[in-house]
mmCIF file of C-alpha atoms in Angstrom:
data_model
loop_
_atom_site.group_PDB
_atom_site.id
_atom_site.type_symbol
_atom_site.label_atom_id
_atom_site.label_comp_id
_atom_site.label_asym_id
_atom_site.label_seq_id
_atom_site.Cartn_x
_atom_site.Cartn_y
_atom_site.Cartn_z
ATOM 1 C CA MET S 139 0.040 -0.004 0.003
ATOM 2 C CA LEU S 140 1.241 3.473 -0.868
ATOM 3 C CA GLN S 141 2.286 5.563 2.173
ATOM 4 C CA PHE S 142 0.084 8.634 1.892
ATOM 5 C CA GLN S 143 0.453 11.579 4.233
ATOM 6 C CA THR S 144 -1.166 14.926 4.710
ATOM 7 C CA ILE S 145 0.417 17.491 2.440
ATOM 8 C CA ASP S 146 2.327 20.340 4.144
ATOM 9 C CA PHE S 147 4.709 23.133 3.135
ATOM 10 C CA SER S 148 7.820 21.040 3.713
ATOM 11 C CA MET S 149 6.911 18.832 0.699
ATOM 12 C CA ARG S 150 6.921 21.624 -1.783
ATOM 13 C CA GLY S 151 10.427 21.203 -3.150
ATOM 14 C CA ALA S 152 10.171 17.442 -3.593
ATOM 15 C CA LEU S 153 6.711 17.643 -5.188
ATOM 16 C CA GLU S 154 7.559 20.514 -7.572
ATOM 17 C CA ASP S 155 10.718 18.641 -8.722
ATOM 18 C CA ILE S 156 8.354 16.144 -10.212
ATOM 19 C CA LEU S 157 5.294 18.301 -11.095
ATOM 20 C CA TYR S 158 7.305 20.898 -13.021
ATOM 21 C CA ARG S 159 8.337 18.290 -15.615
ATOM 22 C CA LEU S 160 4.798 17.223 -16.611
ATOM 23 C CA PRO S 161 3.793 17.609 -20.293
ATOM 24 C CA ALA S 162 0.346 19.094 -19.629
ATOM 25 C CA PRO S 163 -0.126 22.300 -17.590
ATOM 26 C CA ALA S 164 -3.188 21.041 -15.689
ATOM 27 C CA CYS S 165 -4.030 23.116 -12.577
ATOM 28 C CA GLU S 166 -4.496 19.943 -10.417
ATOM 29 C CA TYR S 167 -0.754 19.349 -10.638
ATOM 30 C CA SER S 168 0.139 22.565 -8.718
ATOM 31 C CA PHE S 169 1.557 22.255 -5.208
ATOM 32 C CA ALA S 170 -0.477 25.294 -4.183
ATOM 33 C CA ASN S 171 -3.777 23.678 -5.435
ATOM 34 C CA LEU S 172 -2.979 20.425 -3.766
ATOM 35 C CA LEU S 173 -2.407 22.191 -0.437
ATOM 36 C CA LEU S 174 -5.243 24.744 -0.713
ATOM 37 C CA TRP S 175 -8.202 22.665 -1.932
ATOM 38 C CA GLY S 176 -9.636 19.666 -0.101
ATOM 39 C CA PRO S 177 -8.268 16.916 2.125
ATOM 40 C CA GLN S 178 -5.466 15.726 -0.243
ATOM 41 C CA ARG S 179 -2.944 13.146 0.942
ATOM 42 C CA VAL S 180 0.229 12.650 -0.997
ATOM 43 C CA ALA S 181 2.761 9.820 -1.614
ATOM 44 C CA VAL S 182 5.954 9.994 -3.507
ATOM 45 C CA GLN S 183 7.437 6.792 -4.896
ATOM 46 C CA ASP S 184 9.555 5.784 -7.837
ATOM 47 C CA GLY S 185 9.596 9.220 -9.342
ATOM 48 C CA PHE S 186 5.828 9.681 -9.186
ATOM 49 C CA VAL S 187 3.532 11.832 -7.169
ATOM 50 C CA PHE S 188 0.323 9.964 -6.030
ATOM 51 C CA VAL S 189 -2.631 11.857 -4.581
ATOM 52 C CA LEU S 190 -5.577 10.351 -2.712
ATOM 53 C CA THR S 191 -8.509 12.569 -1.957
ATOM 54 C CA ARG S 192 -12.152 12.323 -1.038
ATOM 55 C CA HIS S 193 -15.091 13.679 -3.135
ATOM 56 C CA SER S 194 -18.764 13.211 -2.231
ATOM 57 C CA GLY S 195 -17.950 10.542 0.349
ATOM 58 C CA ALA S 196 -15.778 8.409 -1.966
ATOM 59 C CA ASP S 197 -12.027 8.051 -2.291
ATOM 60 C CA SER S 198 -10.432 9.016 -5.614
ATOM 61 C CA TYR S 199 -6.923 9.345 -7.009
ATOM 62 C CA LEU S 200 -5.259 12.002 -9.099
ATOM 63 C CA PHE S 201 -3.931 10.385 -12.314
ATOM 64 C CA PRO S 202 -0.227 9.648 -11.186
ATOM 65 C CA ALA S 203 2.146 12.429 -11.931
ATOM 66 C CA GLY S 204 5.645 11.661 -13.187
ATOM 67 C CA THR S 205 7.793 11.203 -16.312
ATOM 68 C CA GLY S 206 8.931 7.654 -15.762
ATOM 69 C CA ASP S 207 7.204 4.329 -16.349
ATOM 70 C CA THR S 208 3.519 5.345 -16.232
ATOM 71 C CA GLU S 209 2.305 1.705 -16.425
ATOM 72 C CA HIS S 210 4.380 0.872 -13.296
ATOM 73 C CA ALA S 211 2.814 3.806 -11.503
ATOM 74 C CA LEU S 212 -0.679 2.690 -12.610
ATOM 75 C CA ARG S 213 0.052 -0.740 -11.195
ATOM 76 C CA LEU S 214 1.096 0.812 -7.852
ATOM 77 C CA LEU S 215 -2.080 2.704 -7.761
ATOM 78 C CA ALA S 216 -4.146 -0.361 -8.691
ATOM 79 C CA ALA S 217 -2.506 -2.354 -5.881
ATOM 80 C CA ASP S 218 -3.273 0.443 -3.433
ATOM 81 C CA ALA S 219 -6.953 0.543 -4.519
ATOM 82 C CA ALA S 220 -7.180 -3.216 -4.277
ATOM 83 C CA GLU S 221 -5.863 -3.214 -0.730
ATOM 84 C CA ARG S 222 -8.274 -0.492 0.245
ATOM 85 C CA ARG S 223 -11.111 -2.376 -1.535
ATOM 86 C CA ILE S 224 -12.189 0.607 -3.566
ATOM 87 C CA PRO S 225 -12.593 1.159 -7.208
ATOM 88 C CA LEU S 226 -9.653 2.561 -9.135
ATOM 89 C CA SER S 227 -11.191 6.028 -9.764
ATOM 90 C CA MET S 228 -8.836 8.657 -11.194
ATOM 91 C CA TYR S 229 -9.634 12.268 -11.864
ATOM 92 C CA ALA S 230 -7.914 14.977 -13.982
ATOM 93 C CA VAL S 231 -7.276 12.437 -16.758
ATOM 94 C CA THR S 232 -6.197 14.439 -19.834
ATOM 95 C CA ASP S 233 -6.954 13.316 -23.454
ATOM 96 C CA ASP S 234 -3.457 11.967 -23.742
ATOM 97 C CA ASN S 235 -3.717 9.878 -20.502
ATOM 98 C CA LYS S 236 -7.119 8.713 -21.557
ATOM 99 C CA ALA S 237 -5.705 7.444 -24.821
ATOM 100 C CA LEU S 238 -2.910 5.668 -22.926
ATOM 101 C CA LEU S 239 -5.399 3.914 -20.700
ATOM 102 C CA GLU S 240 -7.591 2.919 -23.693
ATOM 103 C CA ARG S 241 -4.549 1.625 -25.631
ATOM 104 C CA ARG S 242 -2.891 -0.272 -22.755
ATOM 105 C CA TYR S 243 -5.948 -1.452 -20.886
ATOM 106 C CA PRO S 244 -8.813 -1.830 -23.397
ATOM 107 C CA ASP S 245 -12.280 -2.265 -21.857
ATOM 108 C CA CYS S 246 -10.895 -1.823 -18.326
ATOM 109 C CA PHE S 247 -12.157 1.740 -17.729
ATOM 110 C CA CYS S 248 -15.281 3.811 -18.035
ATOM 111 C CA PHE S 249 -14.640 7.482 -18.824
ATOM 112 C CA TYR S 250 -16.723 10.437 -17.904
ATOM 113 C CA GLU S 251 -15.831 13.910 -19.236
ATOM 114 C CA VAL S 252 -15.807 16.653 -16.642
ATOM 115 C CA ARG S 253 -16.504 19.765 -18.733
ATOM 116 C CA ASN S 254 -16.747 21.945 -15.626
ATOM 117 C CA GLY S 255 -13.124 21.028 -14.811
ATOM 118 C CA ALA S 256 -11.549 21.819 -18.184
ATOM 119 C CA ASP S 257 -8.749 24.364 -17.981
ATOM 120 C CA TYR S 258 -8.606 27.496 -20.048
ATOM 121 C CA VAL S 259 -5.042 27.994 -21.259
ATOM 122 C CA TYR S 260 -3.874 31.014 -23.129
ATOM 123 C CA ASP S 261 -0.767 32.264 -24.863
ATOM 124 C CA ILE S 262 0.682 34.921 -22.566
ATOM 125 C CA HIS S 263 1.343 37.343 -25.428
ATOM 126 C CA ARG S 264 -2.272 37.333 -26.608
ATOM 127 C CA LEU S 265 -3.496 38.255 -23.015
ATOM 128 C CA ALA S 266 -0.716 40.880 -22.605
ATOM 129 C CA ASP S 267 -1.230 42.551 -25.965
ATOM 130 C CA LEU S 268 -4.899 41.824 -26.801
ATOM 131 C CA THR S 269 -4.232 41.935 -30.544
ATOM 132 C CA GLY S 270 -6.697 41.046 -33.268
ATOM 133 C CA ARG S 271 -10.405 41.696 -34.004
ATOM 134 C CA LYS S 272 -11.617 39.002 -31.632
ATOM 135 C CA LEU S 273 -10.262 40.870 -28.629
ATOM 136 C CA GLN S 274 -11.380 44.331 -29.795
ATOM 137 C CA ALA S 275 -14.121 44.308 -27.081
ATOM 138 C CA LYS S 276 -11.452 43.801 -24.373
ATOM 139 C CA ARG S 277 -9.499 46.755 -25.637
ATOM 140 C CA ASN S 278 -12.710 48.840 -25.586
ATOM 141 C CA HIS S 279 -13.353 47.838 -21.905
ATOM 142 C CA ILE S 280 -9.871 48.858 -20.972
ATOM 143 C CA HIS S 281 -10.273 52.261 -22.656
ATOM 144 C CA ARG S 282 -13.411 52.937 -20.645
ATOM 145 C CA PHE S 283 -11.616 51.913 -17.487
ATOM 146 C CA GLU S 284 -8.742 54.331 -18.263
ATOM 147 C CA ASP S 285 -11.274 57.048 -18.904
ATOM 148 C CA ALA S 286 -12.995 56.421 -15.579
ATOM 149 C CA CYS S 287 -9.720 55.962 -13.586
ATOM 150 C CA PRO S 288 -7.043 58.234 -15.077
ATOM 151 C CA ASN S 289 -4.846 57.760 -11.975
ATOM 152 C CA TRP S 290 -4.911 53.961 -12.065
ATOM 153 C CA ARG S 291 -1.792 51.925 -11.420
ATOM 154 C CA THR S 292 -0.742 48.388 -10.517
ATOM 155 C CA GLU S 293 1.536 47.169 -7.818
ATOM 156 C CA PRO S 294 3.155 43.729 -7.235
ATOM 157 C CA ILE S 295 1.670 42.167 -4.130
ATOM 158 C CA THR S 296 4.189 42.433 -1.264
ATOM 159 C CA GLU S 297 4.159 41.875 2.481
ATOM 160 C CA GLN S 298 3.487 45.599 2.867
ATOM 161 C CA ASN S 299 0.277 45.716 0.756
ATOM 162 C CA LEU S 300 -0.990 42.204 1.496
ATOM 163 C CA PRO S 301 -3.298 43.541 4.269
ATOM 164 C CA ASP S 302 -4.905 45.922 1.672
ATOM 165 C CA CYS S 303 -5.443 42.969 -0.650
ATOM 166 C CA ARG S 304 -6.922 40.841 2.041
ATOM 167 C CA ARG S 305 -9.342 43.586 3.018
ATOM 168 C CA MET S 306 -10.490 44.053 -0.583
ATOM 169 C CA VAL S 307 -11.045 40.301 -1.062
ATOM 170 C CA ASN S 308 -12.911 39.990 2.221
ATOM 171 C CA ASP S 309 -15.116 42.895 1.176
ATOM 172 C CA TRP S 310 -15.743 41.237 -2.132
ATOM 173 C CA TYR S 311 -16.943 38.095 -0.399
ATOM 174 C CA ARG S 312 -19.225 40.046 1.962
ATOM 175 C CA GLN S 313 -20.849 41.767 -0.988
ATOM 176 C CA HIS S 314 -21.313 38.546 -3.020
ATOM 177 C CA GLU S 315 -22.514 36.491 -0.025
ATOM 178 C CA LYS S 316 -25.184 39.242 0.493
ATOM 179 C CA ALA S 317 -26.134 39.322 -3.186
ATOM 180 C CA HIS S 318 -26.222 35.494 -3.503
ATOM 181 C CA PRO S 319 -27.569 34.143 -0.177
ATOM 182 C CA GLY S 320 -27.968 30.578 -1.505
ATOM 183 C CA THR S 321 -24.359 30.373 -2.721
ATOM 184 C CA SER S 322 -21.604 29.005 -0.433
ATOM 185 C CA PHE S 323 -18.199 30.623 -0.740
ATOM 186 C CA SER S 324 -16.749 28.890 2.274
ATOM 187 C CA GLY S 325 -14.289 26.649 0.496
ATOM 188 C CA GLU S 326 -12.939 29.465 -1.621
ATOM 189 C CA VAL S 327 -12.739 31.836 1.318
ATOM 190 C CA LYS S 328 -10.722 29.211 3.245
ATOM 191 C CA ALA S 329 -8.373 28.618 0.300
ATOM 192 C CA ILE S 330 -7.682 32.332 -0.408
ATOM 193 C CA SER S 331 -7.191 33.016 3.288
ATOM 194 C CA THR S 332 -4.539 30.332 3.493
ATOM 195 C CA ALA S 333 -2.982 31.706 0.291
ATOM 196 C CA PHE S 334 -2.679 35.173 1.890
ATOM 197 C CA SER S 335 -1.367 33.773 5.133
ATOM 198 C CA HIS S 336 1.322 31.635 3.399
ATOM 199 C CA TYR S 337 1.935 33.781 0.286
ATOM 200 C CA ARG S 338 5.680 33.385 0.162
ATOM 201 C CA GLU S 339 5.712 29.694 1.282
ATOM 202 C CA LEU S 340 3.397 28.888 -1.638
ATOM 203 C CA GLY S 341 5.640 30.589 -4.191
ATOM 204 C CA PHE S 342 2.886 33.007 -5.118
ATOM 205 C CA ASP S 343 3.174 36.112 -7.234
ATOM 206 C CA GLY S 344 0.441 38.680 -7.680
ATOM 207 C CA LEU S 345 -0.751 42.106 -8.690
ATOM 208 C CA LEU S 346 -3.200 44.618 -7.323
ATOM 209 C CA LEU S 347 -5.006 47.329 -9.280
ATOM 210 C CA THR S 348 -5.760 50.668 -7.679
ATOM 211 C CA ASP S 349 -7.354 53.975 -8.752
ATOM 212 C CA GLY S 350 -5.014 55.799 -6.295
ATOM 213 C CA GLN S 351 -7.501 55.626 -3.437
ATOM 214 C CA ARG S 352 -8.676 52.073 -3.034
ATOM 215 C CA VAL S 353 -7.693 48.578 -4.290
ATOM 216 C CA LEU S 354 -10.049 47.735 -7.195
ATOM 217 C CA ALA S 355 -8.814 44.268 -8.048
ATOM 218 C CA VAL S 356 -6.423 41.617 -6.945
ATOM 219 C CA THR S 357 -4.977 38.623 -8.801
ATOM 220 C CA MET S 358 -2.335 35.984 -7.899
ATOM 221 C CA GLY S 359 -1.006 32.611 -8.733
ATOM 222 C CA ASN S 360 2.116 30.504 -9.081
ATOM 223 C CA ARG S 361 4.254 28.703 -11.684
ATOM 224 C CA ILE S 362 3.323 25.136 -12.363
ATOM 225 C CA ARG S 363 5.905 24.548 -15.016
ATOM 226 C CA GLU S 364 8.971 26.304 -16.331
ATOM 227 C CA ASP S 365 6.845 27.764 -19.125
ATOM 228 C CA ALA S 366 3.415 27.863 -17.470
ATOM 229 C CA PHE S 367 1.844 30.030 -14.802
ATOM 230 C CA ASP S 368 -1.386 29.142 -13.028
ATOM 231 C CA VAL S 369 -3.710 32.031 -12.125
ATOM 232 C CA ASN S 370 -5.330 30.819 -8.887
ATOM 233 C CA PHE S 371 -7.357 33.815 -7.853
ATOM 234 C CA GLU S 372 -8.717 36.925 -9.504
ATOM 235 C CA LYS S 373 -11.140 39.354 -7.840
ATOM 236 C CA ALA S 374 -12.413 42.778 -8.909
ATOM 237 C CA TYR S 375 -15.373 44.745 -7.687
ATOM 238 C CA GLY S 376 -16.849 45.026 -11.163
ATOM 239 C CA ASP S 377 -18.414 48.432 -10.455
ATOM 240 C CA ILE S 378 -16.098 50.146 -12.983
ATOM 241 C CA GLN S 379 -16.317 48.832 -16.494
ATOM 242 C CA GLY S 380 -13.054 47.194 -17.517
ATOM 243 C CA ASP S 381 -11.548 46.456 -14.131
ATOM 244 C CA TYR S 382 -11.465 42.729 -14.785
ATOM 245 C CA ALA S 383 -10.060 43.190 -18.301
ATOM 246 C CA MET S 384 -7.371 45.649 -16.934
ATOM 247 C CA ILE S 385 -6.151 43.408 -14.103
ATOM 248 C CA ASN S 386 -6.098 40.445 -16.552
ATOM 249 C CA ARG S 387 -3.999 42.301 -19.132
ATOM 250 C CA GLU S 388 -1.662 43.887 -16.582
ATOM 251 C CA PHE S 389 -0.944 40.576 -14.837
ATOM 252 C CA ALA S 390 -0.052 39.014 -18.173
ATOM 253 C CA ARG S 391 2.305 41.860 -18.913
ATOM 254 C CA TYR S 392 3.846 41.806 -15.456
ATOM 255 C CA LEU S 393 4.409 37.954 -15.710
ATOM 256 C CA ARG S 394 5.882 38.251 -19.230
ATOM 257 C CA GLN S 395 8.477 40.756 -18.004
ATOM 258 C CA LYS S 396 9.291 38.934 -14.774
ATOM 259 C CA TYR S 397 9.380 35.401 -16.160
ATOM 260 C CA PRO S 398 10.463 35.500 -19.791
ATOM 261 C CA GLN S 399 10.291 31.631 -19.949
ATOM 262 C CA VAL S 400 6.564 31.660 -19.278
ATOM 263 C CA ARG S 401 4.508 31.327 -22.395
ATOM 264 C CA LEU S 402 1.221 29.858 -21.128
ATOM 265 C CA LEU S 403 -1.287 31.153 -18.584
ATOM 266 C CA ASN S 404 -3.640 28.611 -17.174
ATOM 267 C CA ARG S 405 -6.706 30.500 -15.865
ATOM 268 C CA GLU S 406 -8.123 27.300 -14.516
ATOM 269 C CA ASP S 407 -11.731 26.025 -14.943
ATOM 270 C CA ASP S 408 -15.127 27.626 -14.913
ATOM 271 C CA MET S 409 -16.755 25.386 -12.229
ATOM 272 C CA GLY S 410 -19.785 25.156 -14.386
ATOM 273 C CA LEU S 411 -20.748 28.804 -13.710
ATOM 274 C CA GLU S 412 -22.415 30.222 -16.816
ATOM 275 C CA GLY S 413 -21.048 33.702 -16.360
ATOM 276 C CA LEU S 414 -17.527 32.538 -15.660
ATOM 277 C CA ARG S 415 -17.558 30.187 -18.684
ATOM 278 C CA LYS S 416 -18.696 33.062 -20.914
ATOM 279 C CA ALA S 417 -15.979 35.290 -19.615
ATOM 280 C CA LYS S 418 -13.245 32.771 -20.163
ATOM 281 C CA LEU S 419 -14.419 31.775 -23.581
ATOM 282 C CA SER S 420 -14.560 35.504 -24.547
ATOM 283 C CA TYR S 421 -10.697 35.477 -24.490
ATOM 284 C CA TYR S 422 -10.702 32.560 -26.985
ATOM 285 C CA PRO S 423 -8.381 30.121 -25.187
ATOM 286 C CA ASP S 424 -5.574 28.607 -27.151
ATOM 287 C CA VAL S 425 -6.191 25.286 -25.412
ATOM 288 C CA LEU S 426 -9.258 24.011 -23.663
ATOM 289 C CA LEU S 427 -7.569 21.332 -21.606
ATOM 290 C CA ARG S 428 -10.170 18.612 -21.221
ATOM 291 C CA LYS S 429 -10.374 16.422 -18.144
ATOM 292 C CA TRP S 430 -11.963 12.984 -17.613
ATOM 293 C CA VAL S 431 -12.704 10.711 -14.747
ATOM 294 C CA ALA S 432 -11.649 7.095 -15.354
ATOM 295 C CA VAL S 433 -13.143 4.343 -13.241
ATOM 296 C CA GLY S 434 -12.082 0.750 -13.414
ATOM 297 C CA HIS S 435 -11.475 -2.467 -11.437
ATOM 298 C CA PRO S 436 -7.930 -2.447 -9.992
ATOM 299 C CA GLU S 437 -7.584 -6.205 -10.281
ATOM 300 C CA ARG S 438 -7.506 -5.890 -14.128
ATOM 301 C CA LEU S 439 -4.230 -3.881 -13.971
ATOM 302 C CA LEU S 440 -2.418 -6.355 -11.740
#
């Protein structure tokens, strides 16, 4: 049985040594996301990261992360599932990994696409420059923002302005909880609070947008690969047209200058929220990184 343990900050270096080398920039393979979201437990063995989590009362595994013998890693996972007497259920299965399972283990798995979990991945230059007819509307929004806030500026998030960012985000949640009484933000509130409290330990980088008097928007994330950056959180009041478009563009420009190796921005999934899906599609992602759940009998892999 794999030796799973609760993830903590001391594991970051060992996990990122493996996660940084993965071919697909999926947001699930981010140390920050593994720590911030849900009761993940992690095991590292034979050059692979294995993750066991619990969704809706059932145990599930992240598709094993590594660049070695994937079939060996799948056998280790199957043996663990067999000992636990649970199905071999794996989430965040990309199209390439789905093809591998179908080719190597035909008729062993059932696959279910999780459209709500697909990642929106963009070329950093397109988001930084907003060129082309398709993004004309974004440029128009930014012009309106500049007209409304002629004294606007951005600042990298630092220990000095972190309290201002936290206050803005807390105010954002208060407003949205009042406007949407049936919606629970508790999981997200907990995650972003932990991110603020351990900003440096998580390897986060971020930007705030201000009109010179108050913080209007905050965004932050972390590198998940040498050439890919994951945008974990983005909040704007939305009461000034173009504030979301502005913080989005300026963060892409900031990251491009600070990390010349980064060419992809993963803006994560839309959680099935119609408005969020529309907003992310409006930037025309270069890659819609599809995800599947694969469910099979572990004995068939052993």
